[in-house]
CSV table of C-alpha atoms and ligand atoms in Angstrom, one decimal:
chain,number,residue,atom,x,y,z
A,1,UNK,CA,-42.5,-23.2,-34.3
A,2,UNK,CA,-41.4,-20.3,-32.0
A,3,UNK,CA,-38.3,-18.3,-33.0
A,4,UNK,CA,-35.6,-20.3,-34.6
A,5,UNK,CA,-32.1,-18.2,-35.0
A,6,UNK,CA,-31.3,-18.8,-38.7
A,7,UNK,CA,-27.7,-17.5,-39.0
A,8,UNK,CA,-24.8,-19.7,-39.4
A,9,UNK,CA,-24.9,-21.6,-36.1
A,10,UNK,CA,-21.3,-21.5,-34.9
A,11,UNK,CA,-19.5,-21.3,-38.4
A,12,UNK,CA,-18.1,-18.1,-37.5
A,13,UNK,CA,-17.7,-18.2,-33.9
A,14,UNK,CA,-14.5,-17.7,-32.4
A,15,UNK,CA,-13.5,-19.6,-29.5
A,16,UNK,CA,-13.5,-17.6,-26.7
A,17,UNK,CA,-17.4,-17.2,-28.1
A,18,UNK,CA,-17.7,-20.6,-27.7
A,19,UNK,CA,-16.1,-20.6,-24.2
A,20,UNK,CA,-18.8,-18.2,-23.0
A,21,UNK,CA,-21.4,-20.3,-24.6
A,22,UNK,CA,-20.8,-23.5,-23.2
A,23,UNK,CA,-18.0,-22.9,-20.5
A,24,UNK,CA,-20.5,-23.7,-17.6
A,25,UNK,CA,-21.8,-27.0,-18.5
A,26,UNK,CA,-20.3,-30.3,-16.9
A,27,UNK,CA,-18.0,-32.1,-19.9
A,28,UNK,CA,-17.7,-33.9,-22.0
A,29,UNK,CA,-20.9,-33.4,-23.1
A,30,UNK,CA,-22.7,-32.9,-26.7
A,31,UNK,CA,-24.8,-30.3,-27.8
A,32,UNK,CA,-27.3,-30.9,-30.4
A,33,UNK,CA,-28.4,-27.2,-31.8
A,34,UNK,CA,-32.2,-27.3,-32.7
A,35,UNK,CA,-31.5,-24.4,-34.9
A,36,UNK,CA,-28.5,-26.0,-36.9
A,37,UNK,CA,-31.1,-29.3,-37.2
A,38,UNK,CA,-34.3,-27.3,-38.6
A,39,UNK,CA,-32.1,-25.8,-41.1
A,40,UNK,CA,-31.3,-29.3,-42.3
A,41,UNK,CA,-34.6,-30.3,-42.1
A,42,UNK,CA,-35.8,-27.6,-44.0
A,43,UNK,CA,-33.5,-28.1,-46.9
A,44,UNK,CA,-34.2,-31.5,-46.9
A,45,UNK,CA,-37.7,-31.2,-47.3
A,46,UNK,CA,-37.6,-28.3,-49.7
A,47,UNK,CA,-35.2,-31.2,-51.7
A,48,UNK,CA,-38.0,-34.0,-51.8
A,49,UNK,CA,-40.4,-31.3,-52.9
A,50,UNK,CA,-38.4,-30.0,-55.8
A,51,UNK,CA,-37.3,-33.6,-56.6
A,52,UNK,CA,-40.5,-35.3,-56.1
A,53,UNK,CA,-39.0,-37.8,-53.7
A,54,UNK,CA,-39.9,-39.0,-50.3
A,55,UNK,CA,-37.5,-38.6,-47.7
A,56,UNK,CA,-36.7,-41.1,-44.1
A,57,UNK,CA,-34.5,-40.2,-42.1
A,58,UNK,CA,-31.4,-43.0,-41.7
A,59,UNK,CA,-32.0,-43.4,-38.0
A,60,UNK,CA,-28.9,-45.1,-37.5
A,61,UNK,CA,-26.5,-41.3,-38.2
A,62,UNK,CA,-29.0,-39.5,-35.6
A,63,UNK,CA,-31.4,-41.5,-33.1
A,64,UNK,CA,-32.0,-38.6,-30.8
A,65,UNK,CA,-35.8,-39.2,-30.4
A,66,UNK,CA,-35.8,-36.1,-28.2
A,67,UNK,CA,-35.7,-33.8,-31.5
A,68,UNK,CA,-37.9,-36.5,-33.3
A,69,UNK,CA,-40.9,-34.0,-32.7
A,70,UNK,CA,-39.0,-31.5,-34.4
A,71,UNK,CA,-37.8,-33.5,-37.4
A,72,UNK,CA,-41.3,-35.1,-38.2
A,73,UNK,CA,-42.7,-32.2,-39.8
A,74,UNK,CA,-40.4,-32.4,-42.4
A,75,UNK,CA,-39.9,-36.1,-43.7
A,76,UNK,CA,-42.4,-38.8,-44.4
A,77,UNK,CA,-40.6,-41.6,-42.1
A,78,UNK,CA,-37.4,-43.1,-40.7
A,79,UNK,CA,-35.4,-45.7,-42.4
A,80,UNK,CA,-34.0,-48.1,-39.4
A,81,UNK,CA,-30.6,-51.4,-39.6
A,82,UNK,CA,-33.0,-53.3,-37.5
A,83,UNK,CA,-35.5,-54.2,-34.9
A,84,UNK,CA,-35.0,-51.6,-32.3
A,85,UNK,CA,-34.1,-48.6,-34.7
A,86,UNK,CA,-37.2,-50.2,-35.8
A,87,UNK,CA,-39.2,-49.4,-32.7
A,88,UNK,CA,-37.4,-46.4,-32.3
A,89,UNK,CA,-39.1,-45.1,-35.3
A,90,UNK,CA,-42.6,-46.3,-35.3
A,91,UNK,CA,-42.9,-45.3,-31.2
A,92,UNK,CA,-41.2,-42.1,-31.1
A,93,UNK,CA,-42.2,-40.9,-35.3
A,94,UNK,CA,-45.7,-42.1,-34.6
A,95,UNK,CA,-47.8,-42.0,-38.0
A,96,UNK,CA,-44.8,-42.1,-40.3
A,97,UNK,CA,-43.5,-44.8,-42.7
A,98,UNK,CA,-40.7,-47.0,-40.6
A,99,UNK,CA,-38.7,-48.9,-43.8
A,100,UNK,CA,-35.9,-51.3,-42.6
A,101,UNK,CA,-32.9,-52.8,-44.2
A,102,UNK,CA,-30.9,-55.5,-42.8
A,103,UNK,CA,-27.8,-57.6,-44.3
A,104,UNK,CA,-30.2,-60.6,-42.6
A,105,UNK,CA,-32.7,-60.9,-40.6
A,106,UNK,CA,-33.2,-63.3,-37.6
A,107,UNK,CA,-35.6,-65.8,-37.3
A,108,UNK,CA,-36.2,-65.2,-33.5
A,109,UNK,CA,-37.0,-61.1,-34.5
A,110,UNK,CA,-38.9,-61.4,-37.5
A,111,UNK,CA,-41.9,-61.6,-36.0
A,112,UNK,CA,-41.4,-58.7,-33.6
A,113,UNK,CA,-39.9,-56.5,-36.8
A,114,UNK,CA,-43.5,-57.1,-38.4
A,115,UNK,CA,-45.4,-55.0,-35.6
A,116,UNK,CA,-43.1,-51.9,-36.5
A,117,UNK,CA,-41.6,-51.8,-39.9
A,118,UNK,CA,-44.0,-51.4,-43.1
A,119,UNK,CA,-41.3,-51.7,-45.6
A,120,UNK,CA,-39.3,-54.6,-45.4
A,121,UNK,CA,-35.9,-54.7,-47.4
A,122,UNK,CA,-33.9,-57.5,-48.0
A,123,UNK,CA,-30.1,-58.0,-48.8
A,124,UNK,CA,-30.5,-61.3,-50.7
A,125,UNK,CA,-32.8,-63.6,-53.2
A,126,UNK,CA,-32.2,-66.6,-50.1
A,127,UNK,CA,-33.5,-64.2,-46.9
A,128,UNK,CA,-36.7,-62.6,-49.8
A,129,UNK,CA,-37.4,-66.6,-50.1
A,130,UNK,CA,-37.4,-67.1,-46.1
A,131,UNK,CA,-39.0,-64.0,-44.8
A,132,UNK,CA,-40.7,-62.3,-48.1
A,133,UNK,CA,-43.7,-64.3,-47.9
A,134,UNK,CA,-44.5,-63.5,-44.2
A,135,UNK,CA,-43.8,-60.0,-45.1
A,136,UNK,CA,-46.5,-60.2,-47.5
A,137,UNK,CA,-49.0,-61.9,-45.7
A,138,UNK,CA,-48.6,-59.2,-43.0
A,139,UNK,CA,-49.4,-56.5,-45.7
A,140,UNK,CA,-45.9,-55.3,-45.4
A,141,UNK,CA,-44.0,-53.4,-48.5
A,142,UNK,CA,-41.2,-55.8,-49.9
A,143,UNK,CA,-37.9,-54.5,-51.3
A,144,UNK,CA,-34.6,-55.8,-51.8
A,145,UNK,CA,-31.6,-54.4,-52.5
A,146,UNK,CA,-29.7,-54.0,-55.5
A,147,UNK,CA,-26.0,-53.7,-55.9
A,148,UNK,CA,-25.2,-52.0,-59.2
A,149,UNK,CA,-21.4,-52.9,-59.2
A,150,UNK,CA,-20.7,-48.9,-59.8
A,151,UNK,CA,-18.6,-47.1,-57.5
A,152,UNK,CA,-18.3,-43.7,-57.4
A,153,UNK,CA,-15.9,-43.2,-54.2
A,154,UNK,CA,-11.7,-44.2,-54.2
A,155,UNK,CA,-9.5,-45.8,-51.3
A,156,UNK,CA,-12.7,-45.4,-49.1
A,157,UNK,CA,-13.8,-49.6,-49.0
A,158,UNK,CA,-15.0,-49.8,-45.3
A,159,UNK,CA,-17.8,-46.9,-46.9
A,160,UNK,CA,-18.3,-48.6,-50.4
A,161,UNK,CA,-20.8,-51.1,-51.1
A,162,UNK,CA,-19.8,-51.0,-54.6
A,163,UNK,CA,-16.5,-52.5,-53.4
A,164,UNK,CA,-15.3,-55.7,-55.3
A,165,UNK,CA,-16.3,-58.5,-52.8
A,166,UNK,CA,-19.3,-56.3,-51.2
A,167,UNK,CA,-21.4,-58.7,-48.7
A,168,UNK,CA,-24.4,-55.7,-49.3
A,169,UNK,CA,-26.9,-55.9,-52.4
A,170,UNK,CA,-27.8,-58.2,-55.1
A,171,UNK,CA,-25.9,-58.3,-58.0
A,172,UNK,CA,-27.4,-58.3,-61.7
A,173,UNK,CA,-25.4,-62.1,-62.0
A,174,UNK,CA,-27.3,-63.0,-58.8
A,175,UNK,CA,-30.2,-61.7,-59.9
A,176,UNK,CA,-30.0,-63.7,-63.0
A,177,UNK,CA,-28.9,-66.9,-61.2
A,178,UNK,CA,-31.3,-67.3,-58.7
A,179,UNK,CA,-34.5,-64.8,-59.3
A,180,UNK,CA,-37.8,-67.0,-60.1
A,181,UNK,CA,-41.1,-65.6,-60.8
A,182,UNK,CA,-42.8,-66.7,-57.6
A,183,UNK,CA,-39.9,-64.5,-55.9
A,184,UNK,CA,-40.1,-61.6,-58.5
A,185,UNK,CA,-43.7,-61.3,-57.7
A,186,UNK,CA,-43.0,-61.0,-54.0
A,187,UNK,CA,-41.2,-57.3,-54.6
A,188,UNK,CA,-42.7,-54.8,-54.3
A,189,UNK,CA,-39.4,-52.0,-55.0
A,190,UNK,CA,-36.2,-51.7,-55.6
A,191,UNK,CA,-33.5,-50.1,-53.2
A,192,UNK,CA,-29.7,-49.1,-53.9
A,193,UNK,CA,-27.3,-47.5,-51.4
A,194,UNK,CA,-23.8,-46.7,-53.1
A,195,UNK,CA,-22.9,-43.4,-51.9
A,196,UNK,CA,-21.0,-41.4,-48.5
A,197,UNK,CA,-21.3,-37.8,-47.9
A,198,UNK,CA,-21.1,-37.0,-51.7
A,199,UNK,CA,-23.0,-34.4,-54.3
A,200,UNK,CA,-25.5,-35.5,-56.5
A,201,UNK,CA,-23.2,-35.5,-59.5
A,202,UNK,CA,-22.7,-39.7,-57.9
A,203,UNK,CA,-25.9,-40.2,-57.8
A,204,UNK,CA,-26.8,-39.2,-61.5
A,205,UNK,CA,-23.9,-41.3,-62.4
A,206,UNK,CA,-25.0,-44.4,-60.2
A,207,UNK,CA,-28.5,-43.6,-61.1
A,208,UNK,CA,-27.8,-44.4,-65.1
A,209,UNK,CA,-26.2,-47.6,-64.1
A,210,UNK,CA,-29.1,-48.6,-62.1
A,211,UNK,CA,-31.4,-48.3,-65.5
A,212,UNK,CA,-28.8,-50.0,-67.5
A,213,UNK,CA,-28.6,-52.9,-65.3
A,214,UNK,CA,-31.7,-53.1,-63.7
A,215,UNK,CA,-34.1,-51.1,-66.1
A,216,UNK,CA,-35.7,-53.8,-67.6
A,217,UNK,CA,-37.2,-54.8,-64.2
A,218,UNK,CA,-38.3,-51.3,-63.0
A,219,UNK,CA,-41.7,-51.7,-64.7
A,220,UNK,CA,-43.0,-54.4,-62.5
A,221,UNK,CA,-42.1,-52.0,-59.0
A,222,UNK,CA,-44.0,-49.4,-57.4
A,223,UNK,CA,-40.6,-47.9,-55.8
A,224,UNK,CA,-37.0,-47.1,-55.4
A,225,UNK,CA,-35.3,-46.3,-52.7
A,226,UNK,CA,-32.2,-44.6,-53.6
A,227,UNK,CA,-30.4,-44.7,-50.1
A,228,UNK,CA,-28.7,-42.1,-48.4
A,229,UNK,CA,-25.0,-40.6,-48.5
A,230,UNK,CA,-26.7,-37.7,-50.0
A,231,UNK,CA,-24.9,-35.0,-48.4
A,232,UNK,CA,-28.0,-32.4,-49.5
A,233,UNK,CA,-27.5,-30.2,-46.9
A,234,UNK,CA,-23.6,-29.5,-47.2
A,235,UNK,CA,-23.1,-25.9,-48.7
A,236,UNK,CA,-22.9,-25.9,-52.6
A,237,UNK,CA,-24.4,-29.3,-52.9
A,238,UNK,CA,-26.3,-29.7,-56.3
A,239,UNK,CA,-29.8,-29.7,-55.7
A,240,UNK,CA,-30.4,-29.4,-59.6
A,241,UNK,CA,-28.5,-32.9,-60.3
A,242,UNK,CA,-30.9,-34.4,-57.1
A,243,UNK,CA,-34.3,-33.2,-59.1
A,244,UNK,CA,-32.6,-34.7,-62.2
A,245,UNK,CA,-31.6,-37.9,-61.0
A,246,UNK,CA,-35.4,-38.4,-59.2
A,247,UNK,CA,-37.6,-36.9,-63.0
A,248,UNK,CA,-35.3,-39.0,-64.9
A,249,UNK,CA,-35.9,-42.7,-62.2
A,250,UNK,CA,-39.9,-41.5,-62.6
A,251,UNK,CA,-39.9,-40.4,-66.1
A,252,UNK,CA,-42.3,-42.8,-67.7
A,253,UNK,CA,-42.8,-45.2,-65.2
A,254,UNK,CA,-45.4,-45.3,-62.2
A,255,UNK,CA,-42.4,-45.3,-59.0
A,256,UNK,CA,-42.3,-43.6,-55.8
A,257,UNK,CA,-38.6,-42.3,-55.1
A,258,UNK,CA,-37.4,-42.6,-51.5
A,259,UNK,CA,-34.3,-40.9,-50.4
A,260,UNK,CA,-32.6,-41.7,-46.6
A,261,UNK,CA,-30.2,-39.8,-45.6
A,262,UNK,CA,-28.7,-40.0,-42.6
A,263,UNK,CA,-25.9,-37.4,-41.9
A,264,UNK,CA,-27.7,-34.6,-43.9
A,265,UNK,CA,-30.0,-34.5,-41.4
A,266,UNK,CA,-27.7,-33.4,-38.7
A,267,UNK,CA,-24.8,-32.1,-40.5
A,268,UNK,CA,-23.1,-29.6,-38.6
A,269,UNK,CA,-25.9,-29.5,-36.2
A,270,UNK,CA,-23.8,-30.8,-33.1
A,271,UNK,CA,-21.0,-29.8,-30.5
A,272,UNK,CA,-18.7,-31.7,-28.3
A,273,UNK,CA,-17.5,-29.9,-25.6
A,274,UNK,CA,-14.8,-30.4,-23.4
A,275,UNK,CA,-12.0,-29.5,-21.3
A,276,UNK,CA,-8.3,-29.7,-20.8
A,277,UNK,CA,-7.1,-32.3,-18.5
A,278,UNK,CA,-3.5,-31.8,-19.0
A,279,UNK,CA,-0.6,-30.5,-20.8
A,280,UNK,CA,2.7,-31.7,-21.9
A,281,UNK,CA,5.5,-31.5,-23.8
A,282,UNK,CA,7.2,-34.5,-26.2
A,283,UNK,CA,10.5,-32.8,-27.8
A,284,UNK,CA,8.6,-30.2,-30.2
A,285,UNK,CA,5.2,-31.3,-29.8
A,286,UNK,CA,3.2,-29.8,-27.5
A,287,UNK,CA,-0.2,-32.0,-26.3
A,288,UNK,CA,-3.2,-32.0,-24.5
A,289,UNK,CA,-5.2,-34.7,-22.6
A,290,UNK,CA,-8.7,-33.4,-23.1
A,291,UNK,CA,-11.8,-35.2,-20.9
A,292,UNK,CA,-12.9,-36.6,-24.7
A,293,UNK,CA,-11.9,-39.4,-26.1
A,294,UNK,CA,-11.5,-39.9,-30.1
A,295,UNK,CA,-11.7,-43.6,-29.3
A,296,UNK,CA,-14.9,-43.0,-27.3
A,297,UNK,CA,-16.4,-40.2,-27.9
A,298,UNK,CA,-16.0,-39.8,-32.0
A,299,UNK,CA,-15.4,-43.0,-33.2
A,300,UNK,CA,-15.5,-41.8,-36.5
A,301,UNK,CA,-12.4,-39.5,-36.1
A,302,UNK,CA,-10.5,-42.5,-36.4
A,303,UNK,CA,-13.0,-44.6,-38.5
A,304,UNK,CA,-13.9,-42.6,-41.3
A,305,UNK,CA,-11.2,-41.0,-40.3
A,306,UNK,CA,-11.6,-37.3,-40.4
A,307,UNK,CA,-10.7,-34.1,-38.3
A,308,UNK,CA,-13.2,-32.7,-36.9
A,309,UNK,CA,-13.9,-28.3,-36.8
A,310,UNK,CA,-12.3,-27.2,-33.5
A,311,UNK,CA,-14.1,-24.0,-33.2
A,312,UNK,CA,-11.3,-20.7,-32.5
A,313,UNK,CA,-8.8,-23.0,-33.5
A,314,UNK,CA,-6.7,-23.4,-36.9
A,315,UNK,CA,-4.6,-25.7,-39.1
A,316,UNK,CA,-1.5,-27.1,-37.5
A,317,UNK,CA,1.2,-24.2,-37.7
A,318,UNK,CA,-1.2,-21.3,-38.7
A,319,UNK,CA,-1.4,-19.9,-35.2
A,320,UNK,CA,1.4,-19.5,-32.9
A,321,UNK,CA,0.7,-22.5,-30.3
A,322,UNK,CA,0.2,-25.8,-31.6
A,323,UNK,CA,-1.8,-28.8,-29.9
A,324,UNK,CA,-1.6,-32.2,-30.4
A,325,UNK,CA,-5.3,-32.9,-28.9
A,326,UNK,CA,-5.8,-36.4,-27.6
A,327,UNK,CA,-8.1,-38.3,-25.2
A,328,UNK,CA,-7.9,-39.8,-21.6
A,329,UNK,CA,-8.0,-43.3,-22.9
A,330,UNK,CA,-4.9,-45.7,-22.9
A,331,UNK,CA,-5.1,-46.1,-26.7
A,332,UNK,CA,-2.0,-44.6,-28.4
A,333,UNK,CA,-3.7,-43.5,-31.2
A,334,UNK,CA,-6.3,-41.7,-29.1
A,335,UNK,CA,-5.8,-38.4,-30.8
A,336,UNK,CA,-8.2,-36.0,-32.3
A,337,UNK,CA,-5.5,-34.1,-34.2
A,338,UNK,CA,-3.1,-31.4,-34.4
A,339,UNK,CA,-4.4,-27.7,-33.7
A,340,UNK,CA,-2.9,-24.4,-33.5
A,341,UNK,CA,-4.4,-21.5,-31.3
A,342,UNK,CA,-4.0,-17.8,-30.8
A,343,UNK,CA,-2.4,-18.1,-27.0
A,344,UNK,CA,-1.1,-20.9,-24.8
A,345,UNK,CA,-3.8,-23.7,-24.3
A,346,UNK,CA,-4.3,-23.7,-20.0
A,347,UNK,CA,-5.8,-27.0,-18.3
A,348,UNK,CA,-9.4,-26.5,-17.2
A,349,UNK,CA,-9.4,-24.4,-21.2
A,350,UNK,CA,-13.0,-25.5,-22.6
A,351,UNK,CA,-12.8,-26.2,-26.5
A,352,UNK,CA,-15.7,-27.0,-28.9
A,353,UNK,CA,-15.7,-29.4,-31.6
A,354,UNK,CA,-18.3,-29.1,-34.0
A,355,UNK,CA,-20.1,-31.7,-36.6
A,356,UNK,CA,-20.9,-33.8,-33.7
A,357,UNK,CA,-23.8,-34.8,-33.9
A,358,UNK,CA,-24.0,-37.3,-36.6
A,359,UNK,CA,-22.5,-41.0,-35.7
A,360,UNK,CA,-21.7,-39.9,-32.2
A,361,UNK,CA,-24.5,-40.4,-29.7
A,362,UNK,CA,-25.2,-43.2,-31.4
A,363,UNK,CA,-22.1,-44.9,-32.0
A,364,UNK,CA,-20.3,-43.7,-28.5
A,365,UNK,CA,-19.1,-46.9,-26.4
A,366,UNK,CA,-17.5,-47.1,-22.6
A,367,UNK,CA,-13.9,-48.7,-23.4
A,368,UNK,CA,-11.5,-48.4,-20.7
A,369,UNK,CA,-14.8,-47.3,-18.7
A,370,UNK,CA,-15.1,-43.8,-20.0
A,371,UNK,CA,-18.4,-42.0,-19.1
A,372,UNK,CA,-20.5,-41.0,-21.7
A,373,UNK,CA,-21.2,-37.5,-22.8
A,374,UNK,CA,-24.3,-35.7,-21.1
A,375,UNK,CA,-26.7,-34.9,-24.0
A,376,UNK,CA,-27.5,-31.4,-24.0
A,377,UNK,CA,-30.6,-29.5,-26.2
A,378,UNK,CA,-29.6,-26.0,-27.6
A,379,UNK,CA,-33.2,-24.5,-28.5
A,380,UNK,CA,-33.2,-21.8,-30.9
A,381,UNK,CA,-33.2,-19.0,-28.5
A,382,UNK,CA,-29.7,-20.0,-27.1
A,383,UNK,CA,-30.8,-21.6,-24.0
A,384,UNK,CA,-29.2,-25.0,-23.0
A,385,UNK,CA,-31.1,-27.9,-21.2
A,386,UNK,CA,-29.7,-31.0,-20.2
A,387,UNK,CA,-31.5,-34.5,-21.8
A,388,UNK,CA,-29.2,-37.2,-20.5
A,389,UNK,CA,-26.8,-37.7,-17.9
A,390,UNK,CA,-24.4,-41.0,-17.8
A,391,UNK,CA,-22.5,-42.5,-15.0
A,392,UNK,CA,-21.3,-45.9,-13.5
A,393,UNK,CA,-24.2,-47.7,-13.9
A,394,UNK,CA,-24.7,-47.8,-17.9
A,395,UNK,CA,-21.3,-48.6,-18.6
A,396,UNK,CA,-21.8,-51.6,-15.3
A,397,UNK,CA,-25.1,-52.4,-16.4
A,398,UNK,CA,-23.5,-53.8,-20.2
A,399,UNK,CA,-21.2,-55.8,-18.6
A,400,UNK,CA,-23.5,-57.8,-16.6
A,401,UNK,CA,-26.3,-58.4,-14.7
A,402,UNK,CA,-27.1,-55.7,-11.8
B,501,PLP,C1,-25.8,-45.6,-43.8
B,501,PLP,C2,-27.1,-45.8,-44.6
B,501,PLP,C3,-27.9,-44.7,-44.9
B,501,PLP,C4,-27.5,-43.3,-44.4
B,501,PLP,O1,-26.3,-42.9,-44.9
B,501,PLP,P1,-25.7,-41.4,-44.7
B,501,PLP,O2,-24.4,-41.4,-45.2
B,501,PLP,O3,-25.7,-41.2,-43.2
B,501,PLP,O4,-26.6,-40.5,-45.4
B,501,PLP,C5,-29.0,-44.9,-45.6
B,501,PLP,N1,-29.4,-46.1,-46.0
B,501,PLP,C6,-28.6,-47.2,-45.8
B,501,PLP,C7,-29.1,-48.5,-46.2
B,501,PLP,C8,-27.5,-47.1,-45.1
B,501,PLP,O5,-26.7,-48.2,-44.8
């Protein structure tokens, strides 16, 4: 596996560091640190060990098939939102399991999803009655998903399933509506998803509901798929309540345990980097137009939202100059947040964001005709090489035909 640098990736690096490390490279541009990614992988591997779980990775957090090779060591398969995650998984992951859940599926992909998923996982008793028995007949895995009504997050809907009014999962009342025989001996397993970026103190708690609710029905599976949102790689996360939570779904009963996280793979194991376009001042704030957009760039800033690590730089306030750090786009609200930094900020200044590699390449998009970030490779002996460039053409080529 060659020599992989195993301290801290850039936890503690300040940011003229940073500068020095990336300064050269054309921005904006991400940086996914092989290092800071086999880390991940390792603990996530050493977590479906202990636990006695298998472990996919959520494709749809991290898609970057260039570290696939890396990544396959460590986890038994990808877990995919559709047809071309789908593909991405079974062509670039060859020989692992490719499971796939979908709120529906299409009639005019169905087909097409049967010659790369081998776990099929359905959102409702009316798409398991149209599609379940073709996935059957193709010797494919069927699940469907189960909504156990429990949440364990606050004020965080757009991320709760669990949410009253929830479009995702099958309710025990549905279940008891509409579930016949002929459909219940079309499943194969069982799969929940209730959780976002939290310890596994949620998913004990989720975990007894699940046997409360649907307990009486485990018997009759061979698995369950206990989603992702298991941030297992975040420091102090309680790998102790994960091995509980997994003994206690097995204990007595003949099931296979999947887990699929998606962030945990790449937590922490990506930069953005980018420059200073501009500077001004508004009465006493002081801001920068940086060659990154929030809007573009890290959609989840504003979705999630969240403030992302700015490495070198502080809390608003806690050093002397203080940034307001926004993006080229015309969108007022284009703004990563507020930053304060040892001396004056200077246009052509190159700053690093970190935890940018999860729901970033991705999720990025071309509004108001922004380029997209090169894709860079940072190996584990430092060195950078460049994976993707963007230009005119891919944000021309959505709008249209050539
Ligand atoms: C989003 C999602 C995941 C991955 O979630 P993370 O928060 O990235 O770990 C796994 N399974 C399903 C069904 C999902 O929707």
């Amino acid at each position: 596996m060659g020599t992989i640098d195993t301290r801290p990736p850039f936890a503690a690096l300040e940011g003229r560091e940073a500068k020095a490390l990336f300064g050269d490279i054309a921005t904006p541009a991400y940086v996914i640190d092989e290092g800071a990614l086999l880390r991940n992988c390792r603990l996530l591997a050493e977590a479906g060990e202990k636990a006695g779980a298998r472990i996919l990775l959520a494709e749809k957090a991290f898609s970057n098939y260039d570290f696939f090779p890396l990544m396959a060591p460590y986890l038994d398969g990808t877990e995919a939102s559709g047809l071309y995650e789908a593909r991405l998984g079974k062509e670039k992951m060859p020989g692992k399991e490719v499971h796939v859940f979908s709120a529906a599926y299409r009639e005019d992909e169905f087909e097409a999803l049967l010659n790369y998923a081998d776990h099929i996982i359905f959102n409702s008793i009316s798409q398991l009655e149209h599609f379940g028995w073709r996935a059957r007949q193709a010797g494919k895995e069927v699940g469907l998903r189960i909504n156990p009504e429990h949440s364990t997050q606050e004020g965080h809907d757009i991320y709760d399933p669990c949410a009253v009014g929830s479009r995702l999962g099958v309710t025990r009342q549905e279940w008891d509506g509409q579930m016949t025989p002929k459909m219940l001996s079309l499943i194969d397993g069982l799969h929940f998803h209730t959780l976002c970026e939290q310890d596994s103190d949620a998913l004990e708690e989720t975990l007894d509901v699940v046997l409360q609710r649907f307990g009486d029905v485990l018997p009759d599976m061979k698995w369950l798929n206990m989603g992702g949102g298991h941030h297992i790689t975040r420091p102090g996360y309680h790998m102790d309540g994960l091995v509980r939570a997994v003994k206690k779904a097995k204990e007595g009963r003949n099931l296979t345990v999947y887990l699929e996280p998606g962030e945990a793979f790449a937590l922490n194991a990506g930069y953005l980097v980018t420059k200073v376009l501009d500077i001004t001042r508004k009465g006493e704030t002081m801001i920068a137009i940086l060659d990154a957009s929030a809007a573009c760039h890290m959609p989840d800033v504003l979705e999630m939202p969240y403030r992302p690590p700015l490495y070198g730089a502080g809390e608003p306030g806690d050093k002397p100059f203080t940034y307001r750090l926004g993006g080229p786009t015309c969108l007022a609200g284009d703004v990563v947040g507020d930053y304060s930094f040892a001396s004056p900020l200077a246009i052509g200044d190159t700053l690093v964001f970190g935890d940018m590699a999860i729901y970033t390449t991705c999720k990025n998009n071309t509004f108001n005709g922004m380029p997209l970030p090169s894709i860079y490779r940072r190996s584990g002996d430092g060195t950078l090489s460049l994976l993707a460039r963007f230009g005119y053409e891919d944000f021309f080529c959505r709008l249209g035909r050539r």
